[in-house]
PDB file of C-alpha atoms in Angstrom:
ATOM      1  CA  MET E   1       4.779  -0.800 -38.465  1.00  0.00           C
ATOM      2  CA  LEU E   2       7.440  -0.514 -35.768  1.00  0.00           C
ATOM      3  CA  ARG E   3       5.371   2.172 -34.087  1.00  0.00           C
ATOM      4  CA  SER E   4       2.364  -0.151 -33.985  1.00  0.00           C
ATOM      5  CA  TYR E   5       4.428  -2.876 -32.353  1.00  0.00           C
ATOM      6  CA  LEU E   6       5.748  -0.368 -29.855  1.00  0.00           C
ATOM      7  CA  ARG E   7       2.193   0.630 -28.985  1.00  0.00           C
ATOM      8  CA  LEU E   8       1.184  -3.003 -28.561  1.00  0.00           C
ATOM      9  CA  THR E   9       4.224  -3.651 -26.383  1.00  0.00           C
ATOM     10  CA  LEU E  10       3.451  -0.649 -24.179  1.00  0.00           C
ATOM     11  CA  PHE E  11      -0.156  -1.737 -23.909  1.00  0.00           C
ATOM     12  CA  ALA E  12       0.909  -5.273 -22.905  1.00  0.00           C
ATOM     13  CA  LEU E  13       3.380  -3.882 -20.370  1.00  0.00           C
ATOM     14  CA  GLY E  14       0.680  -1.665 -18.879  1.00  0.00           C
ATOM     15  CA  LEU E  15      -1.685  -4.616 -18.777  1.00  0.00           C
ATOM     16  CA  LEU E  16       0.844  -6.801 -16.951  1.00  0.00           C
ATOM     17  CA  VAL E  17       1.653  -4.050 -14.452  1.00  0.00           C
ATOM     18  CA  GLY E  18      -2.021  -3.271 -13.908  1.00  0.00           C
ATOM     19  CA  VAL E  19      -3.012  -6.834 -13.084  1.00  0.00           C
ATOM     20  CA  GLN E  20      -0.456  -6.778 -10.242  1.00  0.00           C
ATOM     21  CA  VAL E  21      -2.248  -3.978  -8.374  1.00  0.00           C
ATOM     22  CA  PRO E  22      -5.087  -6.018  -6.793  1.00  0.00           C
ATOM     23  CA  GLY E  23      -2.679  -8.813  -5.858  1.00  0.00           C
ATOM     24  CA  PHE E  24      -0.330  -6.400  -4.118  1.00  0.00           C
ATOM     25  CA  ILE E  25      -3.187  -4.694  -2.283  1.00  0.00           C
ATOM     26  CA  GLU E  26      -4.446  -8.086  -1.098  1.00  0.00           C
ATOM     27  CA  ALA E  27      -0.936  -9.115  -0.007  1.00  0.00           C
ATOM     28  CA  TYR E  28      -0.623  -5.839   1.936  1.00  0.00           C
ATOM     29  CA  ALA E  29      -3.991  -6.411   3.625  1.00  0.00           C
ATOM     30  CA  GLN E  30      -3.059  -9.969   4.618  1.00  0.00           C
ATOM     31  CA  HIS E  31       0.328  -8.831   5.921  1.00  0.00           C
ATOM     32  CA  VAL E  32      -1.292  -6.102   8.014  1.00  0.00           C
ATOM     33  CA  GLU E  33      -3.879  -8.494   9.425  1.00  0.00           C
ATOM     34  CA  ALA E  34      -1.236 -11.075  10.374  1.00  0.00           C
ATOM     35  CA  ARG E  35       0.925  -8.437  12.081  1.00  0.00           C
ATOM     36  CA  ARG E  36      -2.130  -6.984  13.834  1.00  0.00           C
ATOM     37  CA  LEU E  37      -3.110 -10.360  15.278  1.00  0.00           C
ATOM     38  CA  GLU E  38       0.482 -10.941  16.368  1.00  0.00           C
ATOM     39  CA  ALA E  39       0.604  -7.537  18.091  1.00  0.00           C
ATOM     40  CA  GLN E  40      -2.699  -8.203  19.872  1.00  0.00           C
ATOM     41  CA  GLN E  41      -1.400 -11.526  21.103  1.00  0.00           C
ATOM     42  CA  GLY E  42       1.805  -9.882  22.367  1.00  0.00           C
ATOM     43  CA  LEU E  43      -0.212  -7.323  24.337  1.00  0.00           C
ATOM     44  CA  GLN E  44      -2.719  -9.783  25.755  1.00  0.00           C
ATOM     45  CA  GLY E  45      -1.078 -10.118  29.191  1.00  0.00           C
ATOM     46  CA  PHE E  46      -0.605  -6.367  29.536  1.00  0.00           C
ATOM     47  CA  GLN E  47      -4.199  -5.755  28.500  1.00  0.00           C
ATOM     48  CA  GLU E  48      -5.388  -8.122  31.194  1.00  0.00           C
ATOM     49  CA  THR E  49      -3.295  -6.266  33.776  1.00  0.00           C
ATOM     50  CA  ALA E  50      -4.619  -2.917  32.523  1.00  0.00           C
ATOM     51  CA  ARG E  51      -8.182  -4.274  32.649  1.00  0.00           C
ATOM     52  CA  ARG E  52      -7.776  -5.445  36.248  1.00  0.00           C
ATOM     53  CA  PHE E  53      -6.041  -2.363  37.667  1.00  0.00           C
ATOM     54  CA  PHE E  54      -6.525   0.574  35.279  1.00  0.00           C
ATOM     55  CA  HIS E  55      -9.987   0.119  33.717  1.00  0.00           C
ATOM     56  CA  GLY E  56      -8.387  -1.330  30.565  1.00  0.00           C
ATOM     57  CA  ASP E  57      -6.265   1.738  29.782  1.00  0.00           C
ATOM     58  CA  LEU E  58      -2.855   0.617  28.537  1.00  0.00           C
ATOM     59  CA  ASP E  59      -1.515   4.186  28.563  1.00  0.00           C
ATOM     60  CA  VAL E  60      -2.169   4.421  32.299  1.00  0.00           C
ATOM     61  CA  LEU E  61      -0.393   1.085  32.765  1.00  0.00           C
ATOM     62  CA  VAL E  62       2.639   2.390  30.868  1.00  0.00           C
ATOM     63  CA  GLU E  63       2.675   5.578  32.947  1.00  0.00           C
ATOM     64  CA  HIS E  64       2.427   3.485  36.111  1.00  0.00           C
ATOM     65  CA  TYR E  65       5.453   1.467  34.964  1.00  0.00           C
ATOM     66  CA  ARG E  66       7.384   4.671  34.188  1.00  0.00           C
ATOM     67  CA  ALA E  67       6.561   6.192  37.580  1.00  0.00           C
ATOM     68  CA  SER E  68       7.627   3.070  39.446  1.00  0.00           C
ATOM     69  CA  GLU E  69      10.735   3.133  41.627  1.00  0.00           C
ATOM     70  CA  ASP E  70      11.631  -0.323  40.338  1.00  0.00           C
ATOM     71  CA  PRO E  71      14.152  -0.063  37.438  1.00  0.00           C
ATOM     72  CA  VAL E  72      12.749  -3.263  35.920  1.00  0.00           C
ATOM     73  CA  PHE E  73       9.297  -1.694  35.609  1.00  0.00           C
ATOM     74  CA  GLN E  74      10.820   1.513  34.245  1.00  0.00           C
ATOM     75  CA  SER E  75      12.651  -0.492  31.603  1.00  0.00           C
ATOM     76  CA  ASP E  76       9.514  -2.457  30.734  1.00  0.00           C
ATOM     77  CA  ALA E  77       7.563   0.790  30.330  1.00  0.00           C
ATOM     78  CA  GLN E  78       9.437   1.561  27.125  1.00  0.00           C
ATOM     79  CA  SER E  79       8.916  -1.964  25.772  1.00  0.00           C
ATOM     80  CA  VAL E  80       5.194  -1.946  26.521  1.00  0.00           C
ATOM     81  CA  SER E  81       4.864   1.543  25.068  1.00  0.00           C
ATOM     82  CA  VAL E  82       6.428   0.374  21.798  1.00  0.00           C
ATOM     83  CA  LEU E  83       4.077  -2.629  21.703  1.00  0.00           C
ATOM     84  CA  VAL E  84       1.037  -0.407  22.314  1.00  0.00           C
ATOM     85  CA  GLU E  85       2.034   2.042  19.560  1.00  0.00           C
ATOM     86  CA  ARG E  86       2.695  -0.796  17.126  1.00  0.00           C
ATOM     87  CA  ALA E  87      -0.703  -2.345  17.869  1.00  0.00           C
ATOM     88  CA  ARG E  88      -2.403   1.030  17.293  1.00  0.00           C
ATOM     89  CA  LEU E  89      -0.603   1.549  14.009  1.00  0.00           C
ATOM     90  CA  LEU E  90      -1.557  -1.921  12.793  1.00  0.00           C
ATOM     91  CA  GLU E  91      -5.163  -1.421  13.886  1.00  0.00           C
ATOM     92  CA  HIS E  92      -5.254   1.842  11.915  1.00  0.00           C
ATOM     93  CA  GLU E  93      -3.813   0.099   8.848  1.00  0.00           C
ATOM     94  CA  TRP E  94      -6.291  -2.771   9.212  1.00  0.00           C
ATOM     95  CA  GLN E  95      -9.198  -0.325   9.424  1.00  0.00           C
ATOM     96  CA  ALA E  96      -7.964   1.385   6.245  1.00  0.00           C
ATOM     97  CA  MET E  97      -7.941  -1.976   4.460  1.00  0.00           C
ATOM     98  CA  GLN E  98     -11.638  -2.502   5.313  1.00  0.00           C
ATOM     99  CA  ARG E  99     -12.738   0.408   3.110  1.00  0.00           C
ATOM    100  CA  PRO E 100     -13.831   0.264  -0.566  1.00  0.00           C
ATOM    101  CA  TRP E 101     -11.369  -0.846  -3.272  1.00  0.00           C
ATOM    102  CA  TYR E 102     -10.452   2.672  -4.421  1.00  0.00           C
ATOM    103  CA  ALA E 103      -9.747   3.821  -0.845  1.00  0.00           C
ATOM    104  CA  ARG E 104      -7.601   0.730  -0.221  1.00  0.00           C
ATOM    105  CA  ALA E 105      -5.642   1.330  -3.429  1.00  0.00           C
ATOM    106  CA  TRP E 106      -5.060   4.978  -2.514  1.00  0.00           C
ATOM    107  CA  HIS E 107      -4.076   4.055   1.029  1.00  0.00           C
ATOM    108  CA  VAL E 108      -1.535   1.439  -0.046  1.00  0.00           C
ATOM    109  CA  ALA E 109      -0.041   3.736  -2.711  1.00  0.00           C
ATOM    110  CA  VAL E 110       0.061   6.986  -0.758  1.00  0.00           C
ATOM    111  CA  ALA E 111      -0.779   6.693   2.931  1.00  0.00           C
ATOM    112  CA  GLY E 112       0.272   3.145   3.796  1.00  0.00           C
ATOM    113  CA  GLU E 113       3.001   2.493   6.311  1.00  0.00           C
ATOM    114  CA  PRO E 114       6.244   2.573   4.260  1.00  0.00           C
ATOM    115  CA  ARG E 115       7.972  -0.140   6.279  1.00  0.00           C
ATOM    116  CA  LEU E 116       5.013  -2.504   5.920  1.00  0.00           C
ATOM    117  CA  ARG E 117       4.753  -1.720   2.220  1.00  0.00           C
ATOM    118  CA  GLY E 118       8.472  -2.479   1.852  1.00  0.00           C
ATOM    119  CA  GLU E 119       8.099  -5.799   3.677  1.00  0.00           C
ATOM    120  CA  VAL E 120       5.217  -6.781   1.403  1.00  0.00           C
ATOM    121  CA  TRP E 121       7.094  -5.672  -1.712  1.00  0.00           C
ATOM    122  CA  SER E 122      10.192  -7.677  -0.778  1.00  0.00           C
ATOM    123  CA  GLY E 123       8.113 -10.833  -0.396  1.00  0.00           C
ATOM    124  CA  TYR E 124       5.631 -10.165  -3.192  1.00  0.00           C
ATOM    125  CA  ARG E 125       5.454 -12.737  -5.936  1.00  0.00           C
ATOM    126  CA  PHE E 126       4.257 -11.469  -9.297  1.00  0.00           C
ATOM    127  CA  GLN E 127       1.168 -13.213 -10.565  1.00  0.00           C
ATOM    128  CA  VAL E 128      -1.414 -12.816 -13.286  1.00  0.00           C
ATOM    129  CA  LEU E 129      -4.851 -12.839 -11.710  1.00  0.00           C
ATOM    130  CA  LEU E 130      -7.899 -13.321 -13.867  1.00  0.00           C
ATOM    131  CA  ALA E 131     -10.271 -11.792 -11.366  1.00  0.00           C
ATOM    132  CA  PRO E 132     -12.527  -9.011 -12.707  1.00  0.00           C
ATOM    133  CA  GLU E 133     -10.821  -6.323 -10.632  1.00  0.00           C
ATOM    134  CA  ALA E 134      -7.375  -7.418 -11.879  1.00  0.00           C
ATOM    135  CA  ILE E 135      -8.569  -7.301 -15.480  1.00  0.00           C
ATOM    136  CA  ALA E 136     -10.057  -3.835 -14.927  1.00  0.00           C
ATOM    137  CA  TRP E 137      -6.835  -2.578 -13.322  1.00  0.00           C
ATOM    138  CA  GLY E 138      -4.815  -4.108 -16.149  1.00  0.00           C
ATOM    139  CA  ILE E 139      -6.818  -2.517 -18.932  1.00  0.00           C
ATOM    140  CA  GLY E 140      -6.918   0.819 -17.121  1.00  0.00           C
ATOM    141  CA  CYS E 141      -3.149   0.873 -16.575  1.00  0.00           C
ATOM    142  CA  ALA E 142      -2.507  -0.293 -20.140  1.00  0.00           C
ATOM    143  CA  LEU E 143      -4.636   2.481 -21.624  1.00  0.00           C
ATOM    144  CA  ALA E 144      -3.124   5.094 -19.314  1.00  0.00           C
ATOM    145  CA  LEU E 145       0.446   4.042 -20.116  1.00  0.00           C
ATOM    146  CA  ALA E 146      -0.234   3.917 -23.862  1.00  0.00           C
ATOM    147  CA  TRP E 147      -1.911   7.329 -23.785  1.00  0.00           C
ATOM    148  CA  VAL E 148       0.864   8.974 -21.717  1.00  0.00           C
ATOM    149  CA  VAL E 149       3.670   7.588 -23.884  1.00  0.00           C
ATOM    150  CA  GLU E 150       1.836   8.530 -27.091  1.00  0.00           C
ATOM    151  CA  ALA E 151       1.223  12.075 -25.800  1.00  0.00           C
ATOM    152  CA  LEU E 152       4.855  12.453 -24.735  1.00  0.00           C
ATOM    153  CA  GLY E 153       6.036  11.148 -28.109  1.00  0.00           C
ATOM    154  CA  LEU E 154       3.847  13.594 -30.011  1.00  0.00           C
ATOM    155  CA  ALA E 155       4.926  16.477 -27.777  1.00  0.00           C
ATOM    156  CA  LEU E 156       8.585  15.578 -28.273  1.00  0.00           C
ATOM    157  CA  ALA E 157       8.077  15.307 -32.043  1.00  0.00           C
ATOM    158  CA  ARG E 158       6.459  18.751 -32.132  1.00  0.00           C
ATOM    159  CA  ILE E 159       9.389  20.209 -30.205  1.00  0.00           C
ATOM    160  CA  LEU E 160      12.031  18.565 -32.389  1.00  0.00           C
ATOM    161  CA  TRP E 161      10.258  19.091 -35.748  1.00  0.00           C
ATOM    162  CA  PRO E 162       7.921  22.089 -35.342  1.00  0.00           C
ATOM    163  CA  ARG E 163       7.187  22.605 -39.078  1.00  0.00           C
ATOM    164  CA  ARG E 164       5.571  19.246 -39.692  1.00  0.00           C
ATOM    165  CA  SER E 165       1.903  18.692 -39.061  1.00  0.00           C
ATOM    166  CA  TYR E 166       1.075  15.733 -36.825  1.00  0.00           C
ATOM    167  CA  ARG E 167      -2.646  15.664 -37.364  1.00  0.00           C
ATOM    168  CA  LEU E 168      -4.286  12.353 -38.059  1.00  0.00           C
ATOM    169  CA  ARG E 169      -4.736  11.801 -41.771  1.00  0.00           C
ATOM    170  CA  ARG E 170      -8.012  10.526 -43.149  1.00  0.00           C
ATOM    171  CA  ARG E 171      -7.876   7.658 -45.550  1.00  0.00           C
TER     172      ARG E 171
END
């Protein structure tokens, strides 16, 4: 009986963890979009300058600033370069979040920007969504967790007590 309760508890834990996945992915996507828009706004003046003098190429503008004799422009070259790289990174992340659900999930889990993921995680508020994708994630994670723990338990039992048979008994 205790084993049955343990299984139910593991299943419930997996279910609760699984329903968090779509919410976290959505929070990551919203965070990326907000940062992307902020980065675009920060570069707006430099983009206008690059459009007027360098055919819209921000890299050429940065190189022009670096090559300048003026120490103020040389100093600004590094700042603008950082802004340009940040905007490119956020654009790449935003593009990744426009793909199908499975690609977004994989991206956030494996290929997402660690600093952005950490920012989202620190501000993430756990919630139980009743959306179809949250329910699917929840059931999938619950079954996977229950199966993995059951398999590990049986493997451990076979190692500790090799003489006993652990086949399912028919009743």
